[in-house]
Amino acid sequence: MGNWEDLPTDLIITISTHITRNADYIRFRAACSSWRSATDARPHHLPRQIPFLLLSGDAFTFYSPTEDRSYFVPFPSGSHYHFLGSSHGWLFLVGPTTSLILLNPFARTMITLPPVVEIPNLFDQVTPNDVERYRASMSRGDGALTVGFWKYLLNKGKLCLDSGSPGFWIAVAFLKSGLAFYRAGDKTWSHAGRYWQFADAELYNGKLYAITRGGILSTIDVAGSFKETVVVSSSPLSFSQDISFYLVASAPDLLLVVRKHSDTDGYRKTVGFEVFKLENGDQGWTRVDKLGDRIIFLERGTSVSLPASGLEGCERGCIYFTQGYEPYEEDKGLEIGCYALEGNYTRHLLCCHPDAKSTCWVAPKWITPCLW
């Protein structure tokens, strides 16, 4: 028998296209140089994967719930970065010297965005409370870890992709006042919704939908002038400080997931969820009582829906969640759980793993592994 490394190139390619897990694909390419050179480093055939949990520490520590093991990736440049969100396998990070980056730790790819200070209208809604929170963090000696004042001005960041327009992507920064946008190929940030505070945004059927913290839904013309148009002017639930809104593209619908909180003895706890779908023609919201064969993963900077079929270790019809607090509220408690929408119950999940390089998990984040 000949050497495995001498297999015909077309056979190597054929075998690689039958691999369905990112980790297995990486191992396959690492077997020998001929297999690596014959296969694409950024494959597009792999299905969407169950998200990993990003843990705290000096290196990226990714815990795979389905494999019950951790993967370690060196942190870029050894610098301190603050997490704003993750979408489609990319981390949205703010770092020292006002830098903003999109980082794919699995594909080892980085996109540098224009710095924070170049975002229009960034300081419009700065309050004395923001200044006091920053001073408090500095007095505790954690200013380097919080990368200064910026995390109080940027609530989160999200990368939005349009499946119908390959190559089109837009980075969305959620400010204290409005949204900032950076499209592939742009040189500067653009701004919309100057006097609104937005909770989430999602590309759906070629439109960017954005919802305010009060439940007002708008579309924003991200292909042109960034004009904002209100399409649903009222929330399906009364406004409260104890709810959070998430927009989730869940084929074939656009869902609004409402997370309910309670605050006891200074610790915030998730007590339930409600789900609504957008009616055809953007005519309003209709309550959804079951998710069917879908699974939803939620965190402050992440909202993703996946089909349950073929995904090991996850319960269909459930919402998997971690903490959903503001960047300056990370001492409000630690949560990771699974909520069954149809059964209306919550199951708390393991929140430590012996392979973790940090002593505890501080606000673990969902990130969907992606090699492109």
Short mmCIF file of C-alpha atoms in Angstrom, two decimals:
data_model
loop_
_atom_site.label_atom_id
_atom_site.label_comp_id
_atom_site.label_asym_id
_atom_site.label_seq_id
_atom_site.Cartn_x
_atom_site.Cartn_y
_atom_site.Cartn_z
CA MET A 1 0.00 0.00 0.00
CA GLY A 2 1.28 3.48 -0.87
CA ASN A 3 1.60 6.37 1.52
CA TRP A 4 -1.56 8.23 2.49
CA GLU A 5 0.13 11.47 1.52
CA ASP A 6 0.32 10.21 -2.07
CA LEU A 7 -3.45 10.00 -2.56
CA PRO A 8 -4.68 11.69 -5.78
CA THR A 9 -5.58 15.31 -5.33
CA ASP A 10 -9.14 14.87 -6.60
CA LEU A 11 -9.73 12.08 -4.07
CA ILE A 12 -8.39 14.24 -1.21
CA ILE A 13 -10.74 17.04 -2.25
CA THR A 14 -13.70 14.64 -2.46
CA ILE A 15 -13.00 13.26 1.02
CA SER A 16 -12.65 16.77 2.48
CA THR A 17 -16.07 17.82 1.15
CA HIS A 18 -17.71 15.05 3.19
CA ILE A 19 -16.34 16.41 6.46
CA THR A 20 -19.00 18.29 8.42
CA ARG A 21 -17.19 19.57 11.54
CA ASN A 22 -14.72 22.43 11.65
CA ALA A 23 -12.42 20.65 14.11
CA ASP A 24 -12.30 17.50 11.94
CA TYR A 25 -11.58 19.59 8.85
CA ILE A 26 -8.67 21.33 10.59
CA ARG A 27 -7.28 17.95 11.71
CA PHE A 28 -7.65 16.58 8.17
CA ARG A 29 -5.60 19.44 6.69
CA ALA A 30 -2.99 19.06 9.42
CA ALA A 31 -2.34 15.40 8.58
CA CYS A 32 0.32 16.18 5.95
CA SER A 33 1.45 18.91 3.57
CA SER A 34 -0.10 17.30 0.47
CA TRP A 35 -3.56 17.16 2.08
CA ARG A 36 -3.20 20.74 3.26
CA SER A 37 -2.15 22.07 -0.16
CA ALA A 38 -4.99 20.20 -1.92
CA THR A 39 -7.78 21.61 0.26
CA ASP A 40 -9.23 25.06 0.80
CA ALA A 41 -8.17 26.78 4.03
CA ARG A 42 -11.50 28.63 4.02
CA PRO A 43 -14.11 26.00 3.04
CA HIS A 44 -17.67 27.09 2.34
CA HIS A 45 -19.25 23.63 2.35
CA LEU A 46 -19.22 23.16 6.12
CA PRO A 47 -22.65 23.55 7.75
CA ARG A 48 -23.14 26.03 10.56
CA GLN A 49 -21.76 24.63 13.78
CA ILE A 50 -23.10 24.61 17.33
CA PRO A 51 -21.59 27.67 18.99
CA PHE A 52 -18.61 27.36 21.29
CA LEU A 53 -18.40 29.25 24.57
CA LEU A 54 -15.66 31.87 24.67
CA LEU A 55 -14.19 31.93 28.17
CA SER A 56 -12.14 34.59 29.89
CA GLY A 57 -8.36 34.39 30.25
CA ASP A 58 -5.05 35.50 28.74
CA ALA A 59 -5.71 33.34 25.66
CA PHE A 60 -8.88 32.65 23.75
CA THR A 61 -10.36 29.57 25.42
CA PHE A 62 -13.21 28.03 23.43
CA TYR A 63 -15.27 25.34 25.11
CA SER A 64 -17.14 22.94 22.83
CA PRO A 65 -20.29 21.66 24.63
CA THR A 66 -20.77 18.81 22.16
CA GLU A 67 -17.18 17.54 22.48
CA ASP A 68 -16.81 18.48 26.16
CA ARG A 69 -13.34 19.86 25.52
CA SER A 70 -11.58 23.20 25.16
CA TYR A 71 -9.48 24.75 22.41
CA PHE A 72 -6.89 27.45 23.04
CA VAL A 73 -5.94 30.25 20.65
CA PRO A 74 -3.34 32.98 21.48
CA PHE A 75 -4.78 36.44 21.99
CA PRO A 76 -3.81 38.93 19.25
CA SER A 77 -0.65 40.89 20.03
CA GLY A 78 -0.98 40.06 23.73
CA SER A 79 -3.11 43.20 24.21
CA HIS A 80 -6.27 43.81 26.18
CA TYR A 81 -9.44 43.88 24.12
CA HIS A 82 -13.03 44.27 25.21
CA PHE A 83 -15.69 42.03 23.67
CA LEU A 84 -18.60 43.80 21.95
CA GLY A 85 -20.24 40.83 20.23
CA SER A 86 -19.81 37.87 17.89
CA SER A 87 -21.53 37.02 14.62
CA HIS A 88 -20.88 34.37 11.98
CA GLY A 89 -17.63 33.31 13.70
CA TRP A 90 -16.23 36.85 13.94
CA LEU A 91 -15.50 38.68 17.20
CA PHE A 92 -16.18 42.42 17.36
CA LEU A 93 -13.51 43.90 19.68
CA VAL A 94 -12.49 47.30 20.96
CA GLY A 95 -8.89 47.61 22.09
CA PRO A 96 -6.24 50.02 23.30
CA THR A 97 -5.67 53.31 21.46
CA THR A 98 -9.34 53.34 20.35
CA SER A 99 -8.84 50.47 17.88
CA LEU A 100 -11.80 48.46 16.57
CA ILE A 101 -11.33 45.09 14.88
CA LEU A 102 -13.25 42.13 13.53
CA LEU A 103 -11.38 38.94 14.36
CA ASN A 104 -12.01 35.38 13.20
CA PRO A 105 -9.91 33.33 15.65
CA PHE A 106 -10.60 30.08 13.77
CA ALA A 107 -9.52 31.32 10.33
CA ARG A 108 -6.79 33.53 11.89
CA THR A 109 -8.17 36.51 9.96
CA MET A 110 -8.50 40.12 11.12
CA ILE A 111 -10.27 43.15 9.65
CA THR A 112 -9.27 46.56 11.00
CA LEU A 113 -12.13 49.04 11.25
CA PRO A 114 -11.79 52.84 11.57
CA PRO A 115 -11.09 53.70 15.23
CA VAL A 116 -13.71 54.55 17.81
CA VAL A 117 -12.98 58.28 17.77
CA GLU A 118 -13.99 58.48 14.09
CA ILE A 119 -17.57 57.34 14.73
CA PRO A 120 -19.97 60.25 14.10
CA ASN A 121 -22.02 61.61 17.03
CA LEU A 122 -20.28 59.24 19.46
CA PHE A 123 -20.38 61.62 22.41
CA ASP A 124 -23.94 62.92 21.95
CA GLN A 125 -25.40 61.08 24.95
CA VAL A 126 -22.50 60.93 27.42
CA THR A 127 -23.83 61.37 30.96
CA PRO A 128 -22.23 62.10 34.35
CA ASN A 129 -23.02 58.48 35.30
CA ASP A 130 -20.82 57.26 32.43
CA VAL A 131 -17.93 59.34 33.75
CA GLU A 132 -18.43 58.07 37.29
CA ARG A 133 -18.50 54.44 36.16
CA TYR A 134 -15.25 54.96 34.31
CA ARG A 135 -13.64 56.62 37.33
CA ALA A 136 -14.81 53.74 39.53
CA SER A 137 -13.24 51.18 37.19
CA MET A 138 -9.97 53.10 37.22
CA SER A 139 -9.98 53.33 41.02
CA ARG A 140 -10.33 49.54 41.18
CA GLY A 141 -7.23 49.24 39.06
CA ASP A 142 -8.94 47.50 36.13
CA GLY A 143 -8.66 50.33 33.61
CA ALA A 144 -6.36 48.30 31.34
CA LEU A 145 -8.83 45.43 31.23
CA THR A 146 -11.82 47.63 30.48
CA VAL A 147 -9.91 49.57 27.77
CA GLY A 148 -10.92 52.83 29.31
CA PHE A 149 -13.99 54.88 28.59
CA TRP A 150 -14.95 53.33 25.25
CA LYS A 151 -16.93 50.42 26.57
CA TYR A 152 -19.41 52.88 28.10
CA LEU A 153 -20.03 54.48 24.70
CA LEU A 154 -20.27 51.27 22.65
CA ASN A 155 -22.96 48.94 23.98
CA LYS A 156 -22.20 46.15 21.52
CA GLY A 157 -21.10 45.36 17.97
CA LYS A 158 -22.46 43.01 15.34
CA LEU A 159 -21.38 41.75 11.92
CA CYS A 160 -24.31 41.33 9.53
CA LEU A 161 -24.10 39.22 6.35
CA ASP A 162 -26.53 39.00 3.44
CA SER A 163 -26.74 35.42 2.18
CA GLY A 164 -28.26 36.70 -1.05
CA SER A 165 -25.29 39.00 -1.77
CA PRO A 166 -22.00 37.11 -1.40
CA GLY A 167 -19.17 39.38 -0.31
CA PHE A 168 -21.48 41.96 1.24
CA TRP A 169 -21.04 42.57 4.96
CA ILE A 170 -21.68 45.44 7.31
CA ALA A 171 -20.35 46.06 10.82
CA VAL A 172 -22.90 47.65 13.15
CA ALA A 173 -21.81 49.49 16.32
CA PHE A 174 -24.50 50.14 18.92
CA LEU A 175 -23.92 53.53 20.49
CA LYS A 176 -25.54 55.29 23.39
CA SER A 177 -27.29 57.29 20.70
CA GLY A 178 -28.00 55.66 17.34
CA LEU A 179 -26.13 53.14 15.22
CA ALA A 180 -22.84 53.38 13.33
CA PHE A 181 -22.25 51.39 10.14
CA TYR A 182 -19.15 50.32 8.27
CA ARG A 183 -19.57 48.45 4.98
CA ALA A 184 -16.96 46.39 3.17
CA GLY A 185 -14.96 48.86 1.09
CA ASP A 186 -15.97 51.98 3.02
CA LYS A 187 -13.37 54.37 4.40
CA THR A 188 -15.45 55.92 7.19
CA TRP A 189 -18.28 55.13 9.58
CA SER A 190 -21.83 56.24 8.78
CA HIS A 191 -24.55 56.99 11.32
CA ALA A 192 -28.33 56.58 11.61
CA GLY A 193 -31.04 56.89 14.24
CA ARG A 194 -29.28 59.70 16.08
CA TYR A 195 -31.74 60.02 18.97
CA TRP A 196 -32.60 56.34 19.45
CA GLN A 197 -31.01 53.72 21.69
CA PHE A 198 -31.02 50.46 19.76
CA ALA A 199 -31.09 46.97 21.25
CA ASP A 200 -30.36 44.81 18.19
CA ALA A 201 -30.18 44.67 14.39
CA GLU A 202 -30.42 41.90 11.80
CA LEU A 203 -30.19 41.53 8.02
CA TYR A 204 -33.29 39.73 6.79
CA ASN A 205 -34.58 39.35 3.22
CA GLY A 206 -32.15 41.98 2.00
CA LYS A 207 -33.18 44.59 4.61
CA LEU A 208 -31.44 45.67 7.80
CA TYR A 209 -33.97 45.70 10.63
CA ALA A 210 -33.15 47.48 13.89
CA ILE A 211 -35.15 47.57 17.11
CA THR A 212 -34.91 50.18 19.84
CA ARG A 213 -34.88 49.45 23.54
CA GLY A 214 -38.49 50.61 23.60
CA GLY A 215 -39.52 48.10 20.92
CA ILE A 216 -39.79 50.38 17.87
CA LEU A 217 -38.79 48.48 14.71
CA SER A 218 -37.16 50.26 11.75
CA THR A 219 -35.51 49.37 8.48
CA ILE A 220 -32.30 51.13 7.49
CA ASP A 221 -31.13 51.61 3.91
CA VAL A 222 -27.62 50.16 4.27
CA ALA A 223 -27.16 49.95 0.49
CA GLY A 224 -27.56 53.69 0.06
CA SER A 225 -28.14 56.71 2.28
CA PHE A 226 -28.73 54.89 5.63
CA LYS A 227 -32.21 56.41 5.80
CA GLU A 228 -34.23 55.03 8.69
CA THR A 229 -37.90 54.10 8.23
CA VAL A 230 -40.13 53.06 11.13
CA VAL A 231 -42.14 49.95 10.16
CA VAL A 232 -43.61 48.83 13.53
CA SER A 233 -44.14 51.69 15.96
CA SER A 234 -45.21 49.74 19.04
CA SER A 235 -43.71 46.91 21.09
CA PRO A 236 -45.66 43.68 21.68
CA LEU A 237 -44.88 44.15 25.40
CA SER A 238 -45.01 47.21 27.62
CA PHE A 239 -41.67 48.93 28.09
CA SER A 240 -39.72 47.83 31.17
CA GLN A 241 -36.13 47.98 32.39
CA ASP A 242 -36.45 44.26 33.09
CA ILE A 243 -36.72 43.10 29.47
CA SER A 244 -34.22 42.91 26.60
CA PHE A 245 -34.92 42.60 22.86
CA TYR A 246 -33.12 40.41 20.31
CA LEU A 247 -33.77 40.11 16.57
CA VAL A 248 -33.14 36.62 15.17
CA ALA A 249 -33.32 35.53 11.55
CA SER A 250 -34.82 32.04 11.89
CA ALA A 251 -35.80 30.60 8.52
CA PRO A 252 -38.24 31.55 7.17
CA ASP A 253 -39.10 34.21 9.78
CA LEU A 254 -37.67 37.23 11.53
CA LEU A 255 -38.16 36.65 15.25
CA LEU A 256 -38.24 39.04 18.17
CA VAL A 257 -37.03 37.29 21.31
CA VAL A 258 -37.87 39.07 24.56
CA ARG A 259 -35.75 38.18 27.57
CA LYS A 260 -37.25 38.83 31.03
CA HIS A 261 -35.04 39.62 34.03
CA SER A 262 -35.41 39.96 37.76
CA ASP A 263 -32.96 41.78 40.00
CA THR A 264 -32.53 40.39 43.51
CA ASP A 265 -29.85 41.47 45.99
CA GLY A 266 -27.84 43.13 43.24
CA TYR A 267 -27.78 40.04 40.97
CA ARG A 268 -29.74 39.85 37.75
CA LYS A 269 -31.43 36.60 36.77
CA THR A 270 -33.21 35.52 33.59
CA VAL A 271 -36.74 34.40 34.48
CA GLY A 272 -38.14 33.60 31.04
CA PHE A 273 -38.52 34.43 27.36
CA GLU A 274 -41.30 35.34 24.95
CA VAL A 275 -40.99 34.99 21.17
CA PHE A 276 -42.81 36.85 18.37
CA LYS A 277 -42.53 36.72 14.57
CA LEU A 278 -42.80 39.60 12.12
CA GLU A 279 -45.94 39.43 10.00
CA ASN A 280 -45.71 39.55 6.19
CA GLY A 281 -45.43 43.10 4.96
CA ASP A 282 -43.99 44.26 8.29
CA GLN A 283 -47.52 44.52 9.70
CA GLY A 284 -46.66 43.81 13.34
CA TRP A 285 -45.74 40.97 15.67
CA THR A 286 -47.50 37.64 16.33
CA ARG A 287 -46.71 35.52 19.38
CA VAL A 288 -44.88 32.21 18.79
CA ASP A 289 -45.49 29.38 21.27
CA LYS A 290 -42.99 26.86 19.90
CA LEU A 291 -39.75 26.93 17.89
CA GLY A 292 -40.24 23.56 16.20
CA ASP A 293 -36.94 22.16 14.94
CA ARG A 294 -34.99 25.35 15.70
CA ILE A 295 -32.51 26.23 18.45
CA ILE A 296 -31.67 29.82 19.41
CA PHE A 297 -28.43 30.97 21.04
CA LEU A 298 -28.48 34.35 22.79
CA GLU A 299 -26.02 36.61 24.54
CA ARG A 300 -25.75 40.38 24.73
CA GLY A 301 -23.77 40.52 21.47
CA THR A 302 -25.02 37.33 19.79
CA SER A 303 -28.32 36.04 18.41
CA VAL A 304 -28.32 33.00 16.12
CA SER A 305 -30.86 30.37 15.10
CA LEU A 306 -29.86 26.88 13.92
CA PRO A 307 -31.81 23.78 12.84
CA ALA A 308 -31.79 21.17 15.60
CA SER A 309 -31.69 18.23 13.17
CA GLY A 310 -28.21 16.73 13.13
CA LEU A 311 -26.90 18.86 16.01
CA GLU A 312 -25.76 16.64 18.82
CA GLY A 313 -26.21 17.55 22.46
CA CYS A 314 -28.85 20.28 22.03
CA GLU A 315 -32.58 20.23 22.70
CA ARG A 316 -34.88 21.31 19.87
CA GLY A 317 -37.23 24.18 20.53
CA CYS A 318 -34.96 25.71 23.19
CA ILE A 319 -33.16 29.00 23.80
CA TYR A 320 -29.57 28.69 25.03
CA PHE A 321 -28.45 31.85 26.80
CA THR A 322 -25.62 33.40 28.75
CA GLN A 323 -25.53 36.69 30.64
CA GLY A 324 -27.06 39.62 28.80
CA TYR A 325 -25.92 42.66 30.73
CA GLU A 326 -24.36 45.95 29.76
CA PRO A 327 -20.54 46.15 29.56
CA TYR A 328 -20.41 47.98 32.90
CA GLU A 329 -22.69 45.45 34.65
CA GLU A 330 -20.53 42.34 34.39
CA ASP A 331 -20.51 42.04 38.18
CA LYS A 332 -24.28 41.51 38.17
CA GLY A 333 -23.93 37.73 38.24
CA LEU A 334 -23.13 34.82 35.94
CA GLU A 335 -25.71 32.86 33.96
CA ILE A 336 -25.70 30.10 31.41
CA GLY A 337 -28.84 28.09 30.79
CA CYS A 338 -31.33 26.46 28.45
CA TYR A 339 -34.94 27.66 28.30
CA ALA A 340 -37.64 25.41 26.80
CA LEU A 341 -40.17 27.74 25.18
CA GLU A 342 -42.97 25.20 24.89
CA GLY A 343 -42.49 23.82 28.41
CA ASN A 344 -41.72 27.21 30.02
CA TYR A 345 -38.85 25.94 32.17
CA THR A 346 -35.14 26.71 32.53
CA ARG A 347 -32.30 24.24 32.95
CA HIS A 348 -29.03 25.71 34.21
CA LEU A 349 -25.90 24.42 32.49
CA LEU A 350 -22.36 23.68 33.61
CA CYS A 351 -20.36 26.90 33.84
CA CYS A 352 -16.83 25.66 34.52
CA HIS A 353 -14.60 23.18 32.78
CA PRO A 354 -11.37 21.62 34.07
CA ASP A 355 -9.49 22.45 30.86
CA ALA A 356 -10.14 26.19 31.19
CA LYS A 357 -6.96 28.24 31.63
CA SER A 358 -8.81 30.81 33.73
CA THR A 359 -9.97 30.09 37.26
CA CYS A 360 -13.60 30.90 36.47
CA TRP A 361 -15.80 31.90 33.62
CA VAL A 362 -16.55 35.61 33.58
CA ALA A 363 -19.46 36.30 31.26
CA PRO A 364 -18.96 33.46 28.72
CA LYS A 365 -19.91 34.38 25.13
CA TRP A 366 -21.39 32.30 22.33
CA ILE A 367 -19.38 32.19 19.10
CA THR A 368 -20.22 30.06 16.07
CA PRO A 369 -17.03 28.46 14.65
CA CYS A 370 -16.43 29.49 11.06
CA LEU A 371 -13.36 28.95 8.84
CA TRP A 372 -14.09 31.73 6.35
#
